[in-house]
mmCIF file of C-alpha atoms and ligand atoms in Angstrom:
data_model
loop_
_atom_site.group_PDB
_atom_site.id
_atom_site.type_symbol
_atom_site.label_atom_id
_atom_site.label_comp_id
_atom_site.label_asym_id
_atom_site.label_seq_id
_atom_site.Cartn_x
_atom_site.Cartn_y
_atom_site.Cartn_z
ATOM 1 C CA MET J 123 33.174 2.279 -8.707
ATOM 2 C CA ILE J 124 30.614 0.639 -6.464
ATOM 3 C CA SER J 125 30.717 2.096 -2.995
ATOM 4 C CA SER J 126 30.410 -0.319 -0.109
ATOM 5 C CA SER J 127 29.615 2.318 2.502
ATOM 6 C CA PRO J 128 26.304 1.522 4.230
ATOM 7 C CA SER J 129 24.940 5.007 3.536
ATOM 8 C CA ALA J 130 25.164 4.300 -0.193
ATOM 9 C CA VAL J 131 22.899 1.266 0.133
ATOM 10 C CA ARG J 132 19.333 2.156 -0.657
ATOM 11 C CA ALA J 133 16.830 1.233 2.052
ATOM 12 C CA GLY J 134 13.487 -0.444 1.490
ATOM 13 C CA HIS J 135 14.382 -4.035 0.630
ATOM 14 C CA VAL J 136 11.568 -6.227 1.948
ATOM 15 C CA GLU J 137 11.476 -9.997 2.034
ATOM 16 C CA LEU J 138 8.688 -12.295 3.177
ATOM 17 C CA ARG J 139 10.235 -15.727 3.582
ATOM 18 C CA ASN J 140 8.023 -18.822 3.959
ATOM 19 C CA LEU J 141 5.601 -16.663 5.884
ATOM 20 C CA THR J 142 2.713 -18.449 7.551
ATOM 21 C CA VAL J 143 0.223 -16.469 9.615
ATOM 22 C CA ALA J 144 -2.561 -18.299 11.407
ATOM 23 C CA TYR J 145 -5.343 -16.823 13.478
ATOM 24 C CA ARG J 146 -6.482 -19.264 16.164
ATOM 25 C CA GLY J 147 -5.160 -22.192 14.148
ATOM 26 C CA ALA J 148 -6.630 -21.141 10.781
ATOM 27 C CA ALA J 149 -3.943 -20.102 8.269
ATOM 28 C CA ALA J 150 -4.549 -16.811 6.438
ATOM 29 C CA LEU J 151 -1.175 -17.090 4.655
ATOM 30 C CA ARG J 152 0.831 -20.238 4.090
ATOM 31 C CA ASP J 153 4.457 -20.333 2.948
ATOM 32 C CA PHE J 154 4.076 -16.940 1.382
ATOM 33 C CA GLY J 155 7.251 -15.660 -0.236
ATOM 34 C CA ILE J 156 8.247 -12.540 -2.116
ATOM 35 C CA ALA J 157 11.159 -10.144 -2.161
ATOM 36 C CA ALA J 158 10.835 -6.482 -3.135
ATOM 37 C CA GLU J 159 13.667 -4.276 -4.308
ATOM 38 C CA PRO J 160 14.027 -0.796 -2.823
ATOM 39 C CA GLY J 161 11.663 1.628 -4.540
ATOM 40 C CA GLN J 162 9.495 -1.000 -6.228
ATOM 41 C CA PHE J 163 5.750 -0.491 -6.446
ATOM 42 C CA ILE J 164 4.060 -3.795 -5.658
ATOM 43 C CA CYS J 165 0.323 -4.416 -5.774
ATOM 44 C CA PHE J 166 -1.312 -7.273 -3.880
ATOM 45 C CA LEU J 167 -4.342 -8.529 -5.757
ATOM 46 C CA GLY J 168 -6.750 -11.323 -4.929
ATOM 47 C CA PRO J 169 -10.227 -12.281 -3.809
ATOM 48 C CA SER J 170 -11.530 -11.032 -0.500
ATOM 49 C CA GLY J 171 -10.285 -13.056 2.467
ATOM 50 C CA CYS J 172 -7.154 -14.373 0.721
ATOM 51 C CA GLY J 173 -4.761 -12.755 3.176
ATOM 52 C CA LYS J 174 -3.783 -9.474 1.482
ATOM 53 C CA SER J 175 -4.293 -7.365 4.605
ATOM 54 C CA THR J 176 -2.580 -10.020 6.693
ATOM 55 C CA ALA J 177 0.526 -9.846 4.482
ATOM 56 C CA LEU J 178 0.526 -6.057 4.720
ATOM 57 C CA ASN J 179 0.026 -6.126 8.487
ATOM 58 C CA ALA J 180 2.886 -8.593 8.839
ATOM 59 C CA ILE J 181 5.201 -6.126 7.052
ATOM 60 C CA ALA J 182 3.823 -3.294 9.198
ATOM 61 C CA GLY J 183 4.667 -5.334 12.297
ATOM 62 C CA PHE J 184 1.066 -5.446 13.528
ATOM 63 C CA VAL J 185 0.754 -9.232 13.054
ATOM 64 C CA PRO J 186 3.561 -11.599 14.109
ATOM 65 C CA PRO J 187 4.561 -14.519 11.852
ATOM 66 C CA THR J 188 3.324 -17.915 13.031
ATOM 67 C CA SER J 189 6.335 -19.261 11.155
ATOM 68 C CA GLY J 190 8.711 -17.842 8.593
ATOM 69 C CA GLU J 191 10.136 -14.341 8.556
ATOM 70 C CA VAL J 192 9.608 -10.791 7.424
ATOM 71 C CA LEU J 193 12.866 -8.977 6.782
ATOM 72 C CA VAL J 194 13.315 -5.277 6.096
ATOM 73 C CA ASP J 195 16.787 -4.438 4.868
ATOM 74 C CA GLY J 196 17.950 -7.816 6.114
ATOM 75 C CA ALA J 197 16.666 -7.471 9.683
ATOM 76 C CA PRO J 198 13.631 -9.366 11.012
ATOM 77 C CA ILE J 199 10.952 -6.900 12.027
ATOM 78 C CA ARG J 200 9.938 -6.851 15.664
ATOM 79 C CA GLY J 201 6.945 -4.538 15.504
ATOM 80 C CA PRO J 202 5.773 -1.283 13.922
ATOM 81 C CA GLY J 203 8.415 1.329 13.113
ATOM 82 C CA ALA J 204 8.801 4.782 11.576
ATOM 83 C CA ASP J 205 10.644 3.189 8.631
ATOM 84 C CA ARG J 206 7.259 1.772 7.501
ATOM 85 C CA GLY J 207 4.361 4.175 6.894
ATOM 86 C CA VAL J 208 0.800 2.900 6.788
ATOM 87 C CA VAL J 209 -2.357 4.163 5.042
ATOM 88 C CA PHE J 210 -5.637 2.286 5.510
ATOM 89 C CA GLN J 211 -8.903 2.410 3.588
ATOM 90 C CA HIS J 212 -10.784 3.831 6.479
ATOM 91 C CA TYR J 213 -9.519 7.142 7.419
ATOM 92 C CA SER J 214 -7.322 6.771 10.392
ATOM 93 C CA LEU J 215 -6.995 10.490 11.044
ATOM 94 C CA PHE J 216 -7.486 11.992 14.477
ATOM 95 C CA PRO J 217 -10.875 13.708 14.220
ATOM 96 C CA TRP J 218 -9.978 16.273 16.872
ATOM 97 C CA LYS J 219 -6.832 17.418 15.074
ATOM 98 C CA THR J 220 -6.677 19.693 12.019
ATOM 99 C CA ALA J 221 -5.249 18.442 8.727
ATOM 100 C CA LEU J 222 -1.991 20.204 9.572
ATOM 101 C CA ALA J 223 -1.794 18.747 13.087
ATOM 102 C CA ASN J 224 -2.579 15.259 11.754
ATOM 103 C CA ILE J 225 0.288 15.543 9.282
ATOM 104 C CA ALA J 226 2.681 16.975 11.882
ATOM 105 C CA PHE J 227 1.776 14.247 14.373
ATOM 106 C CA GLY J 228 4.363 11.675 13.250
ATOM 107 C CA LEU J 229 7.180 14.202 13.529
ATOM 108 C CA ARG J 230 6.001 15.391 16.936
ATOM 109 C CA MET J 231 5.961 11.760 18.135
ATOM 110 C CA ARG J 232 9.564 11.485 17.068
ATOM 111 C CA GLY J 233 10.454 14.419 19.252
ATOM 112 C CA ILE J 234 10.669 17.099 16.571
ATOM 113 C CA GLY J 235 9.755 20.559 17.866
ATOM 114 C CA SER J 236 6.374 22.032 17.074
ATOM 115 C CA ALA J 237 7.621 24.927 14.890
ATOM 116 C CA GLU J 238 9.731 22.636 12.724
ATOM 117 C CA ALA J 239 6.966 20.020 12.523
ATOM 118 C CA ARG J 240 4.443 22.665 11.448
ATOM 119 C CA ARG J 241 6.777 24.001 8.791
ATOM 120 C CA ALA J 242 7.316 20.508 7.383
ATOM 121 C CA ALA J 243 3.579 19.755 7.584
ATOM 122 C CA TYR J 244 2.756 22.928 5.591
ATOM 123 C CA GLU J 245 5.152 21.736 2.922
ATOM 124 C CA TRP J 246 3.307 18.388 2.774
ATOM 125 C CA ILE J 247 -0.082 20.114 2.714
ATOM 126 C CA ASP J 248 1.106 21.752 -0.518
ATOM 127 C CA ARG J 249 2.601 18.578 -1.941
ATOM 128 C CA VAL J 250 -0.694 16.723 -1.618
ATOM 129 C CA GLY J 251 -2.651 19.644 -3.113
ATOM 130 C CA LEU J 252 -4.395 20.785 0.076
ATOM 131 C CA SER J 253 -3.122 24.366 0.279
ATOM 132 C CA GLY J 254 -5.814 26.359 2.051
ATOM 133 C CA PHE J 255 -7.125 23.325 3.962
ATOM 134 C CA ALA J 256 -4.478 23.180 6.699
ATOM 135 C CA ASP J 257 -6.841 24.262 9.468
ATOM 136 C CA ARG J 258 -9.765 22.065 8.457
ATOM 137 C CA TYR J 259 -10.888 19.146 10.595
ATOM 138 C CA PRO J 260 -11.135 15.734 8.907
ATOM 139 C CA HIS J 261 -14.944 15.532 8.938
ATOM 140 C CA THR J 262 -15.116 18.735 6.865
ATOM 141 C CA LEU J 263 -12.927 17.217 4.111
ATOM 142 C CA SER J 264 -13.967 14.894 1.276
ATOM 143 C CA GLY J 265 -12.861 11.255 1.358
ATOM 144 C CA GLY J 266 -10.134 11.946 -1.198
ATOM 145 C CA MET J 267 -8.847 14.913 0.805
ATOM 146 C CA GLN J 268 -8.791 12.840 3.970
ATOM 147 C CA GLN J 269 -6.716 10.208 2.204
ATOM 148 C CA ARG J 270 -4.320 12.897 1.008
ATOM 149 C CA VAL J 271 -3.843 13.919 4.634
ATOM 150 C CA ALA J 272 -3.261 10.270 5.563
ATOM 151 C CA ILE J 273 -0.665 9.886 2.795
ATOM 152 C CA ALA J 274 1.102 13.107 3.813
ATOM 153 C CA ARG J 275 1.085 11.972 7.437
ATOM 154 C CA ALA J 276 2.772 8.721 6.432
ATOM 155 C CA LEU J 277 5.308 10.248 4.023
ATOM 156 C CA ILE J 278 6.415 13.144 6.237
ATOM 157 C CA ASN J 279 8.417 10.589 8.227
ATOM 158 C CA ARG J 280 10.315 9.621 5.065
ATOM 159 C CA PRO J 281 9.592 5.907 5.443
ATOM 160 C CA SER J 282 11.559 3.533 3.225
ATOM 161 C CA VAL J 283 8.415 1.401 2.938
ATOM 162 C CA LEU J 284 4.831 2.601 2.451
ATOM 163 C CA LEU J 285 2.005 0.138 3.144
ATOM 164 C CA MET J 286 -1.422 0.950 1.705
ATOM 165 C CA ASP J 287 -4.512 -1.197 2.296
ATOM 166 C CA GLU J 288 -7.214 -0.409 -0.277
ATOM 167 C CA PRO J 289 -6.590 3.295 0.335
ATOM 168 C CA PHE J 290 -8.847 4.430 -2.504
ATOM 169 C CA GLY J 291 -11.473 1.711 -2.112
ATOM 170 C CA ALA J 292 -14.115 4.047 -0.727
ATOM 171 C CA LEU J 293 -13.647 6.802 -3.342
ATOM 172 C CA ASP J 294 -15.690 7.430 -6.479
ATOM 173 C CA ALA J 295 -14.082 6.724 -9.853
ATOM 174 C CA GLN J 296 -12.940 10.311 -10.537
ATOM 175 C CA ALA J 297 -11.434 10.854 -7.110
ATOM 176 C CA ARG J 298 -9.776 7.445 -7.311
ATOM 177 C CA ALA J 299 -8.133 8.240 -10.663
ATOM 178 C CA LEU J 300 -6.809 11.572 -9.335
ATOM 179 C CA MET J 301 -5.458 9.910 -6.203
ATOM 180 C CA GLN J 302 -3.693 7.257 -8.261
ATOM 181 C CA GLU J 303 -1.938 9.943 -10.303
ATOM 182 C CA LEU J 304 -1.015 11.913 -7.189
ATOM 183 C CA LEU J 305 0.377 8.793 -5.539
ATOM 184 C CA LEU J 306 2.562 7.999 -8.559
ATOM 185 C CA ASP J 307 3.875 11.579 -8.595
ATOM 186 C CA LEU J 308 4.726 11.427 -4.887
ATOM 187 C CA TRP J 309 6.308 7.996 -5.247
ATOM 188 C CA ARG J 310 8.547 9.283 -8.045
ATOM 189 C CA ASP J 311 9.825 11.940 -5.619
ATOM 190 C CA VAL J 312 10.136 9.954 -2.390
ATOM 191 C CA GLY J 313 11.231 6.629 -3.868
ATOM 192 C CA ALA J 314 9.792 4.419 -1.108
ATOM 193 C CA THR J 315 9.027 0.756 -1.676
ATOM 194 C CA ILE J 316 5.226 0.589 -1.872
ATOM 195 C CA PHE J 317 2.954 -2.349 -1.100
ATOM 196 C CA PHE J 318 -0.558 -1.498 -2.213
ATOM 197 C CA VAL J 319 -3.531 -3.807 -1.598
ATOM 198 C CA THR J 320 -6.452 -3.665 -3.985
ATOM 199 C CA HIS J 321 -9.049 -5.963 -5.455
ATOM 200 C CA ASP J 322 -9.344 -3.719 -8.512
ATOM 201 C CA VAL J 323 -7.325 -5.239 -11.377
ATOM 202 C CA ASP J 324 -7.141 -1.979 -13.376
ATOM 203 C CA GLU J 325 -5.849 -0.099 -10.360
ATOM 204 C CA ALA J 326 -3.194 -2.742 -9.696
ATOM 205 C CA ILE J 327 -1.870 -2.735 -13.259
ATOM 206 C CA TYR J 328 -1.979 1.046 -13.618
ATOM 207 C CA LEU J 329 0.096 1.546 -10.468
ATOM 208 C CA ALA J 330 2.433 -1.398 -10.148
ATOM 209 C CA ASP J 331 5.875 -2.496 -11.197
ATOM 210 C CA ARG J 332 4.762 -5.967 -10.115
ATOM 211 C CA VAL J 333 1.338 -7.423 -9.445
ATOM 212 C CA ILE J 334 1.251 -10.285 -6.956
ATOM 213 C CA VAL J 335 -1.899 -12.384 -7.289
ATOM 214 C CA PHE J 336 -2.881 -14.342 -4.181
ATOM 215 C CA SER J 337 -4.526 -17.750 -4.132
ATOM 216 C CA ALA J 338 -7.719 -18.231 -2.168
ATOM 217 C CA ALA J 339 -7.017 -18.590 1.571
ATOM 218 C CA PRO J 340 -4.591 -19.572 2.846
ATOM 219 C CA GLY J 341 -2.892 -17.072 0.570
ATOM 220 C CA ARG J 342 0.095 -18.046 -1.536
ATOM 221 C CA VAL J 343 1.635 -16.274 -4.514
ATOM 222 C CA ILE J 344 0.071 -17.722 -7.655
ATOM 223 C CA LEU J 345 1.320 -15.050 -10.037
ATOM 224 C CA ASP J 346 4.150 -12.538 -9.815
ATOM 225 C CA LEU J 347 3.575 -10.436 -12.914
ATOM 226 C CA PRO J 348 6.021 -7.696 -13.932
ATOM 227 C CA ILE J 349 4.236 -4.670 -15.401
ATOM 228 C CA ASP J 350 6.680 -3.172 -17.828
ATOM 229 C CA LEU J 351 4.452 -0.354 -19.076
ATOM 230 C CA PRO J 352 6.478 2.861 -19.469
ATOM 231 C CA ARG J 353 6.148 5.654 -16.910
ATOM 232 C CA PRO J 354 4.711 8.167 -16.496
ATOM 233 C CA ARG J 355 1.572 6.280 -17.454
ATOM 234 C CA PRO J 356 -1.206 8.300 -19.045
ATOM 235 C CA PRO J 357 -4.681 7.469 -17.716
ATOM 236 C CA ASP J 358 -5.693 6.058 -21.121
ATOM 237 C CA ILE J 359 -2.948 3.433 -20.939
ATOM 238 C CA SER J 360 -5.707 1.081 -19.775
ATOM 239 C CA ALA J 361 -6.862 0.965 -23.414
ATOM 240 C CA SER J 362 -3.510 -0.406 -24.603
ATOM 241 C CA GLY J 363 -2.865 -3.985 -25.713
ATOM 242 C CA PRO J 364 -0.165 -4.813 -23.130
ATOM 243 C CA PHE J 365 -2.378 -3.442 -20.333
ATOM 244 C CA ASN J 366 -5.258 -5.637 -21.424
ATOM 245 C CA ALA J 367 -3.060 -8.705 -21.796
ATOM 246 C CA ALA J 368 -1.915 -8.289 -18.178
ATOM 247 C CA LYS J 369 -5.489 -7.671 -17.080
ATOM 248 C CA LEU J 370 -6.789 -10.849 -18.739
ATOM 249 C CA GLN J 371 -4.033 -12.898 -17.163
ATOM 250 C CA CYS J 372 -4.905 -11.590 -13.672
ATOM 251 C CA LEU J 373 -8.662 -11.859 -14.148
ATOM 252 C CA GLU J 374 -8.476 -15.460 -15.253
ATOM 253 C CA LEU J 375 -6.574 -16.471 -12.125
ATOM 254 C CA ILE J 376 -8.788 -14.432 -9.810
ATOM 255 C CA ARG J 377 -11.879 -15.971 -11.376
ATOM 256 C CA ARG J 378 -10.404 -19.435 -10.917
ATOM 257 C CA GLU J 379 -9.623 -18.761 -7.246
ATOM 258 C CA GLY J 380 -13.023 -17.166 -6.693
ATOM 259 C CA ARG J 381 -14.664 -20.255 -8.148
ATOM 260 C CA ARG J 382 -12.641 -22.456 -5.826
ATOM 261 C CA ILE J 383 -13.975 -20.534 -2.812
ATOM 262 C CA PHE J 384 -17.505 -20.669 -4.206
ATOM 263 C CA ASP J 385 -17.326 -24.424 -4.863
ATOM 264 C CA LEU J 386 -15.928 -25.074 -1.399
ATOM 265 C CA SER J 387 -18.664 -23.059 0.277
ATOM 266 C CA GLU J 388 -21.338 -24.754 -1.859
ATOM 267 C CA SER J 389 -20.058 -28.248 -1.014
ATOM 268 C CA ALA J 390 -19.956 -27.329 2.680
ATOM 269 C CA ALA J 391 -23.549 -26.087 2.616
HETATM 270 N N1 LIG H 546 -7.549 -10.485 13.431
HETATM 271 C C1 LIG H 546 -8.062 -11.604 12.887
HETATM 272 N N2 LIG H 546 -8.515 -12.608 13.661
HETATM 273 C C2 LIG H 546 -9.023 -13.732 13.110
HETATM 274 N N3 LIG H 546 -9.091 -13.967 11.793
HETATM 275 C C3 LIG H 546 -8.642 -12.988 10.966
HETATM 276 C C4 LIG H 546 -8.109 -11.762 11.468
HETATM 277 N N4 LIG H 546 -7.740 -10.985 10.408
HETATM 278 C C5 LIG H 546 -8.049 -11.708 9.297
HETATM 279 N N5 LIG H 546 -8.592 -12.901 9.627
HETATM 280 C C6 LIG H 546 -8.977 -13.957 8.688
HETATM 281 O O1 LIG H 546 -7.870 -14.251 7.859
HETATM 282 C C7 LIG H 546 -8.262 -14.415 6.508
HETATM 283 C C8 LIG H 546 -7.556 -13.402 5.623
HETATM 284 O O2 LIG H 546 -8.016 -12.108 5.960
HETATM 285 P P1 LIG H 546 -7.405 -10.781 5.331
HETATM 286 O O3 LIG H 546 -5.925 -10.809 5.459
HETATM 287 O O4 LIG H 546 -8.130 -9.648 5.950
HETATM 288 O O5 LIG H 546 -7.805 -10.954 3.786
HETATM 289 P P2 LIG H 546 -8.014 -9.860 2.624
HETATM 290 O O6 LIG H 546 -7.369 -8.594 3.053
HETATM 291 O O7 LIG H 546 -7.381 -10.483 1.423
HETATM 292 O O8 LIG H 546 -9.490 -9.706 2.429
HETATM 293 C C9 LIG H 546 -9.785 -14.282 6.483
HETATM 294 O O9 LIG H 546 -10.334 -15.574 6.587
HETATM 295 C C10 LIG H 546 -10.067 -13.479 7.728
HETATM 296 O O10 LIG H 546 -11.342 -13.785 8.244
HETATM 297 MG MG1 LIG H 547 -8.148 -6.715 3.357
#
């Protein structure tokens, strides 16, 4: 029997409907539309400047729609909220707080007492593999460790949606691969809907249930590609035929859009 009680409905449905965002009259996104099911892992892929961060920031509630709508679980968003966690490329940790205090911060802001917040933060320190680093300050941690703190800080609030803007973009290849695996493990546990921005095609395909390729600005969806590779995905899945077929399809479109930008800038010069 299908229950109709609201508590049985899984949260994390996100819909961008005819979304246009313009900055001082210049559109960064135009009539952008996608809908994500609760718990889906969606990667935004496209050339620099095509509006990926703008789309993410619109879901976060940092950027208002110029027209169109962003709906989370059917309700238009009005601004940032604890239901949507955010992780940026550049470490957004408080430098004067320890790893533990950074992670506990979100809970403290929501009025949870310090003992309970610390206990929960210790649990997250372990979950992101930072046992023994609780009392370290961010500048004494590697880039990958700092991003683990940022992820823990976002997930401790149990958001139904996690928004990640090139979170591993500044990491070396080894650290990046480890972080990708850790993120997939955490996602399997927490079940949030994830929107993950990257310009790395391999990263997008390795992580995603769906890869959304953006056109050159103003961004539109030019490909919505389901990635049906089985999970868990071993790191060497990138050598498989289906992986490479998806990769070629994305690369061809990105190259085409990149060329469009190049040609436009050449003809304007
Ligand atoms: N706050 C802003 N004010 C003015 N223009 C912006 C702002 N943020 C982004 N833009 C412009 O919007 C376009 C899309 O930017 P962005 O969403 O950051 O793209 P991406 O993340 O794909 O690189 C770019 O032309 C960028 O210069
Ligand atoms: Mg960006």
